[in-house]
Tab-separated table of C-alpha atoms and ligand atoms in Angstrom:
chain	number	residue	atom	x	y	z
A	1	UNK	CA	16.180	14.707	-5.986
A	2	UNK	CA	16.763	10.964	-6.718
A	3	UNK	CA	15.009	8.612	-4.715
A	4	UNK	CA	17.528	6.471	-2.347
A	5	UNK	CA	16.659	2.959	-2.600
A	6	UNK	CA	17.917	-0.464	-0.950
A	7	UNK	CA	16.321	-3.617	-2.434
A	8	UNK	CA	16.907	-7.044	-1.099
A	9	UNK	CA	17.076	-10.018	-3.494
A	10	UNK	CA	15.873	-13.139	-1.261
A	11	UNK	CA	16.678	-15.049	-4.519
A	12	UNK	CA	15.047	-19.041	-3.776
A	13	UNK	CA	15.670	-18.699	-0.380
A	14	UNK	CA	13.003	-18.512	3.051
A	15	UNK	CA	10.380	-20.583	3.360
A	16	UNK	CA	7.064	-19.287	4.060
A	17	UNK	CA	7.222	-18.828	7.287
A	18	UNK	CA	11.166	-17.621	7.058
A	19	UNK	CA	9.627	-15.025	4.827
A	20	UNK	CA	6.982	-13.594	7.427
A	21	UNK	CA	9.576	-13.405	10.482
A	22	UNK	CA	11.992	-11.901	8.227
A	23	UNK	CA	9.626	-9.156	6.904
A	24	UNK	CA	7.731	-8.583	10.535
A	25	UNK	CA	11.016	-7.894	11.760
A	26	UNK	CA	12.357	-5.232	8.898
A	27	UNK	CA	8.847	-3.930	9.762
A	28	UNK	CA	9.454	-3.221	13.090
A	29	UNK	CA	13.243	-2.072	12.682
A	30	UNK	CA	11.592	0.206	9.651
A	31	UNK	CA	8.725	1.570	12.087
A	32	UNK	CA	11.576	2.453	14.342
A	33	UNK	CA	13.001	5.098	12.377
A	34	UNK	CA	9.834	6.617	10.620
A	35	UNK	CA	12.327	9.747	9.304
A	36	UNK	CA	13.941	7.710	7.473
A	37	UNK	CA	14.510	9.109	3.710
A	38	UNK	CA	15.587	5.808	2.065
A	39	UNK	CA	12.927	3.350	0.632
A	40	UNK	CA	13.135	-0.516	1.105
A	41	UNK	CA	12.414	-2.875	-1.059
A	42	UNK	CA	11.711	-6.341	-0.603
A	43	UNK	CA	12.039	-9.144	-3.850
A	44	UNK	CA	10.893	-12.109	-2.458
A	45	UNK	CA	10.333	-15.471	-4.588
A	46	UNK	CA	6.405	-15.438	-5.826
A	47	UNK	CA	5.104	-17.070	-2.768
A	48	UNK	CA	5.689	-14.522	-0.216
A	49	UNK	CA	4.369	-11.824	-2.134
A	50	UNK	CA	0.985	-11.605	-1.559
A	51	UNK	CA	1.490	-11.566	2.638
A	52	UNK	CA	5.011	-10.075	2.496
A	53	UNK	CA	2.327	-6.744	0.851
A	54	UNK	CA	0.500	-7.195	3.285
A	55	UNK	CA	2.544	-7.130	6.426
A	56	UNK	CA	4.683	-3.942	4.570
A	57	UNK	CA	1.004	-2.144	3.736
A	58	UNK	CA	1.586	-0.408	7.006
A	59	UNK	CA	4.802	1.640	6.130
A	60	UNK	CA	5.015	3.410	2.607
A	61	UNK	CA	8.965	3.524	3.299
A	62	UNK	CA	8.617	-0.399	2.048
A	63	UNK	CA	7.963	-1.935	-0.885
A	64	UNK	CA	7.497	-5.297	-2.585
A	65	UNK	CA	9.429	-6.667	-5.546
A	66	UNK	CA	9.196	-9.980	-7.619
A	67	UNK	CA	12.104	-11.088	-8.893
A	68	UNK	CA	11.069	-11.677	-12.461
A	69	UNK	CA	7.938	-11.692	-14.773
A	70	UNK	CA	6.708	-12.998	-18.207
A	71	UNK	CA	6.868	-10.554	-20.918
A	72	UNK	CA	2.813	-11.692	-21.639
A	73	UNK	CA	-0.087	-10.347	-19.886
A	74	UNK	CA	-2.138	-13.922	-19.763
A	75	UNK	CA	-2.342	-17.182	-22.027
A	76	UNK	CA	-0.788	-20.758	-22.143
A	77	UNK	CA	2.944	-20.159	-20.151
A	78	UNK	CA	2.652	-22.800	-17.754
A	79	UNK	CA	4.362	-21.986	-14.784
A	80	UNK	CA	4.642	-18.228	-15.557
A	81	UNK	CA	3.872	-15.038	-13.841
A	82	UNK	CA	2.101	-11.994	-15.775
A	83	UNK	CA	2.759	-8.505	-14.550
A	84	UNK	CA	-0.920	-8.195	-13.443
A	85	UNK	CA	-1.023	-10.977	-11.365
A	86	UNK	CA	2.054	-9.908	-9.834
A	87	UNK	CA	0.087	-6.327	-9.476
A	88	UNK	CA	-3.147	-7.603	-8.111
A	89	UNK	CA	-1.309	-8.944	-4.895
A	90	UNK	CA	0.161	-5.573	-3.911
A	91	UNK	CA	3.385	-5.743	-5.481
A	92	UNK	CA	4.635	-2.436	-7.090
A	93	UNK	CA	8.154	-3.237	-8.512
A	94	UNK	CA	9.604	-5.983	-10.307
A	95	UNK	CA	13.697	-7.172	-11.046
A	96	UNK	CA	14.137	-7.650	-14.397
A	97	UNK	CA	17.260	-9.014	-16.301
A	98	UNK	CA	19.257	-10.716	-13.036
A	99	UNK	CA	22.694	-12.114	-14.288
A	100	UNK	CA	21.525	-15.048	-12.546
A	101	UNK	CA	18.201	-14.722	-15.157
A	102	UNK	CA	20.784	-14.318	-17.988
A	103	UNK	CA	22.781	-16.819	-17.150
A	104	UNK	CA	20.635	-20.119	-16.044
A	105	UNK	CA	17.585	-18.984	-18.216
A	106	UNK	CA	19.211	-17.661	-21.313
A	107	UNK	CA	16.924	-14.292	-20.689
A	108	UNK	CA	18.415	-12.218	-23.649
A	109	UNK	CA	18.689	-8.367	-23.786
A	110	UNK	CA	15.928	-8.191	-26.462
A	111	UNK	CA	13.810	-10.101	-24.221
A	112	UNK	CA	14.341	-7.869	-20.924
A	113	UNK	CA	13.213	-5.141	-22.993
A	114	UNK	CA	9.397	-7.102	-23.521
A	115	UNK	CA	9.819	-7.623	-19.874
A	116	UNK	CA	10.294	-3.896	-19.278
A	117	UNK	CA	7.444	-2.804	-21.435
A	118	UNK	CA	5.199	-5.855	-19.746
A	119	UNK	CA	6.424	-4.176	-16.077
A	120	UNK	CA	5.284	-1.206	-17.387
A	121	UNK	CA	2.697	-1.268	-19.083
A	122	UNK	CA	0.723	-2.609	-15.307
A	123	UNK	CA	2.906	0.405	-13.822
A	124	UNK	CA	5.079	-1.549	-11.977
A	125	UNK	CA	8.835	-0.060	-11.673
A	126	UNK	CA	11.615	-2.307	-13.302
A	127	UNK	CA	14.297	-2.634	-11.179
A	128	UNK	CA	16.733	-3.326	-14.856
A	129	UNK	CA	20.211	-4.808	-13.915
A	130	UNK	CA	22.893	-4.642	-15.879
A	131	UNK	CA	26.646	-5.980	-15.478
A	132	UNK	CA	29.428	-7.444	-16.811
A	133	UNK	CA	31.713	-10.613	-16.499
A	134	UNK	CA	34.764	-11.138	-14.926
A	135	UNK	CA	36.074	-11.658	-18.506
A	136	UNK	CA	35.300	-8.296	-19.821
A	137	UNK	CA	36.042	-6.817	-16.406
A	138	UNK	CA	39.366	-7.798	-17.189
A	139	UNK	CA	39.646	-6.751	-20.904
A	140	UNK	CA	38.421	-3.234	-19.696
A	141	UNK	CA	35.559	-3.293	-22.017
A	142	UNK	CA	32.988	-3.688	-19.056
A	143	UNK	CA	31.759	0.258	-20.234
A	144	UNK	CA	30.840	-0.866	-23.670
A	145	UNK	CA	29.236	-4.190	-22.296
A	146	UNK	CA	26.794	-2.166	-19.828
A	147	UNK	CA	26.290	0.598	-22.107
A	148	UNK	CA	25.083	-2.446	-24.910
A	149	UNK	CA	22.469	-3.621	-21.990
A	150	UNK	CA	20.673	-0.343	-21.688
A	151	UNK	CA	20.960	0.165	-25.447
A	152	UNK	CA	19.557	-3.133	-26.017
A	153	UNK	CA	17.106	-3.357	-23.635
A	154	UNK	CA	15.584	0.345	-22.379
A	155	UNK	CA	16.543	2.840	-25.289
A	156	UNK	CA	12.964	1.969	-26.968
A	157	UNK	CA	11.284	3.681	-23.984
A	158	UNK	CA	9.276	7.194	-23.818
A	159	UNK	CA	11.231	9.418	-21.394
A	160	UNK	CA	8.375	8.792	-19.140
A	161	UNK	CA	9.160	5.531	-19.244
A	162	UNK	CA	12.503	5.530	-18.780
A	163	UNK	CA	11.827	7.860	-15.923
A	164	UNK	CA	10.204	5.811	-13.900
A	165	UNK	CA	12.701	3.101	-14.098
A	166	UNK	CA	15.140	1.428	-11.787
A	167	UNK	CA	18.875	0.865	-13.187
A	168	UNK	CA	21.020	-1.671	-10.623
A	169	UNK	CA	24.669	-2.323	-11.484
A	170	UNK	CA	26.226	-5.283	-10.468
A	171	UNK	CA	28.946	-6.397	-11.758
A	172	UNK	CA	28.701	-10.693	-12.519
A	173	UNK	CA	32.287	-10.976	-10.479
A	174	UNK	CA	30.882	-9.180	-7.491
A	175	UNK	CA	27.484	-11.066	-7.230
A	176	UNK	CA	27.868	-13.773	-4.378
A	177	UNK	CA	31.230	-13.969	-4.341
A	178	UNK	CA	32.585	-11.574	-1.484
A	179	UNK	CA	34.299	-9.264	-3.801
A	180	UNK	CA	32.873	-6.074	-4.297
A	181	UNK	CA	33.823	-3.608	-7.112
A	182	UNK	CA	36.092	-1.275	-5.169
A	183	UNK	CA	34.145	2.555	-4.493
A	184	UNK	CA	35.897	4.078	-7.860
A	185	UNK	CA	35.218	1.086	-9.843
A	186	UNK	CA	31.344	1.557	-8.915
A	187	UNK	CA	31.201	5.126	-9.163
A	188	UNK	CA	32.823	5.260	-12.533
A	189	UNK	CA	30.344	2.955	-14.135
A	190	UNK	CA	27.407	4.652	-12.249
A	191	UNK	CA	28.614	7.910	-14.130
A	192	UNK	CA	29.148	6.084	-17.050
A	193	UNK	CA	25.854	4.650	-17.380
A	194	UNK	CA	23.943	7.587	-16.444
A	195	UNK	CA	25.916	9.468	-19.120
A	196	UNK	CA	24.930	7.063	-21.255
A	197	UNK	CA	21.066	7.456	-20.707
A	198	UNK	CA	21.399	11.159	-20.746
A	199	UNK	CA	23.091	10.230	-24.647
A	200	UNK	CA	19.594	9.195	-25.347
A	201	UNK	CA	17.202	11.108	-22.717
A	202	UNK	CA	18.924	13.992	-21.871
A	203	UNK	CA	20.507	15.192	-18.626
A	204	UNK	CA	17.035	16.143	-16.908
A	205	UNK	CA	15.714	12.763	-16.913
A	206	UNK	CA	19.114	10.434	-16.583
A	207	UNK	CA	19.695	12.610	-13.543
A	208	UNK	CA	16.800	11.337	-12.019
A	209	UNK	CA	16.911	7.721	-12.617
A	210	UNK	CA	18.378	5.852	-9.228
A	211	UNK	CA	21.474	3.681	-10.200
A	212	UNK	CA	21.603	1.020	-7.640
A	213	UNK	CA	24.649	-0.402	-6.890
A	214	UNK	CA	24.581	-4.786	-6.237
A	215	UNK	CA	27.173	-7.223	-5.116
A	216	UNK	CA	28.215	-8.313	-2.325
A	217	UNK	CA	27.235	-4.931	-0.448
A	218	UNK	CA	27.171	-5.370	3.225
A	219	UNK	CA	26.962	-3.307	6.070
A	220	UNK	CA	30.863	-2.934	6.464
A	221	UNK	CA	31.371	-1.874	2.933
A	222	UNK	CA	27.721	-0.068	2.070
A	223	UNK	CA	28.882	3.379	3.569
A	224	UNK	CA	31.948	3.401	1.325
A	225	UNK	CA	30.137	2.554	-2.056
A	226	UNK	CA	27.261	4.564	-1.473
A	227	UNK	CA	29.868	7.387	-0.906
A	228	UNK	CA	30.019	7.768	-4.690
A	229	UNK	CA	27.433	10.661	-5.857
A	230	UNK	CA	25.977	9.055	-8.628
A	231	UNK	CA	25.431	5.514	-6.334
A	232	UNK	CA	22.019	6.267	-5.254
A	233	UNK	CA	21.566	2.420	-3.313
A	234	UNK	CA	21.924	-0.976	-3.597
A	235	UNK	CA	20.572	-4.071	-4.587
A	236	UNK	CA	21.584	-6.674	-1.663
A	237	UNK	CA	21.514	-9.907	-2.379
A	238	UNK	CA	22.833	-12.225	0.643
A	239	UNK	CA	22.565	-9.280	3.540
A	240	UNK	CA	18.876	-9.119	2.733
A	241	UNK	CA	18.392	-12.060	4.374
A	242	UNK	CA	18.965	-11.020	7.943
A	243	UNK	CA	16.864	-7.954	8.956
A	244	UNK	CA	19.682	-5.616	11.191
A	245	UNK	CA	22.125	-6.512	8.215
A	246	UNK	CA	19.595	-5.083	5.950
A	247	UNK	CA	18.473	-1.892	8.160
A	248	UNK	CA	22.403	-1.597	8.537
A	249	UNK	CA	22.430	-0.960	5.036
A	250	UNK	CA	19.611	0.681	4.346
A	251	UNK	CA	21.621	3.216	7.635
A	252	UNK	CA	24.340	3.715	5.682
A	253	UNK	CA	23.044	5.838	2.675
B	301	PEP	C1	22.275	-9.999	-6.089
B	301	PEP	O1	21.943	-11.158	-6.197
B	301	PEP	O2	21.654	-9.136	-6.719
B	301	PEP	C2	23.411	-9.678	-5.231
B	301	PEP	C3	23.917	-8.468	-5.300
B	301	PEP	O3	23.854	-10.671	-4.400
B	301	PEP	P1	24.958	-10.529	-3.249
B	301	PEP	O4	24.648	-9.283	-2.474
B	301	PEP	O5	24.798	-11.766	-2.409
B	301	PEP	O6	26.293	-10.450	-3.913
């Protein structure tokens, strides 16, 4: 059975304090429903993580994400986060290879793929996200894009690695914008790319990785994208902001 997953993204958004009410309250709304069989995550910017652990510790239906991490575990990166320091405050999985970390920072797939080994190798769980643009989108080659990612990036890994990985779609034209790749269009490239890992890994193992599904998800269209069988979550970037919208979310799968 895959594990059903719904990760906010808080991106550079909430203040400190924003952070704690926001998280005290998913707490609460989480404690609320302790049968719940769908795991939370929570990426918060580097400053929250250490209390945003904290106030989760209580419920092991939550979990805390970073939302990126240098590919070096210590040294002169001024500025930088290593995986252990991001493990030593209580944080257990990390986003790696945002469009948004593509795009602004130039993060290349050869470099995710030092990031994924970095995540790893402190056993933290890469949440890897892959997508294309609206460009390719509309050339139709968006299958041979994604498919180049994961080659790229994750097709160096052990099959234990790659088994206790995280793959989130989102497609770039669906991130922020209020367009959302329609059910079909998710669930086709959710099939696609676990095909493609089971190319490399076999069927045993790709059939176990959760494919999460990101942009613009939101409680009135989650149900219908998570319909698709091979959509195992979502990666939530603006909903995760508010806690019912999240738990809404999180409700629907
Ligand atoms: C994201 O940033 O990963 C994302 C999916 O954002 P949004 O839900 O706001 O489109």
């Amino acid at each position: 059975m895959r594990q059903k997953l719904v990760a906010g993204n808080w991106k550079m958004n909430n203040d400190l304090e924003q952070g704690i009410n926001l998280t005290t309250q998913i707490v609460e709304l989480m404690n609320q429903q302790p049968s719940l069989n769908v795991l939370g995550v929570l990426g918060t910017p580097f400053i929250h993580l250490p209390q945003v652990a904290k106030l989760t510790a209580s419920t092991t239906m939550l979990q805390v994400a970073a939302q990126n991490c240098h590919q070096e575990p210590s040294g002169a990166f001024t500025g930088e986060i290593s995986c252990a320091m991001l493990k030593s405050v209580g944080v257990t999985y990390v986003i790696i290879g945002h469009s948004e970390r593509r795009e602004y920072f130039k993060e290349s797939n050869e470099l995710l793929s030092r990031k994924v080994d970095a995540a790893l190798s402190e056993g933290l769980t890469p949440i890897f996200c892959c997508g294309e643009p609206l460009s390719i989108r509309e050339s139709n080659d968006q299958m041979e894009y994604v498919c180049h990612q994961l080659t790229s990036s994750l097709f160096h890994l052990t099959d234990e690695q790659i088994g206790s990985l995280v793959v989130a779609y989102e497609p770039i034209w669906a991130i922020g914008t209020g367009k959302t790749a329609s059910a079909a269009q998710a669930q086709e490239m959710h099939e696609g790319i676990r095909n493609h890992l089971a190319s490399k890994f076999g069927q045993e193992i790709a059939g176990n990785i959760p494919i999460l599904y990101g942009g613009s998800c939101k409680p009135g269209n989650a149900s219908e994208i998570f319909a698709g069988p091979d959509v195992d979550g979502g990666l939530i970037g603006g909903a995760s902001l508010n806690a019912e919208d999240f738990m809404a979310i999180i409700n629907s799968l």
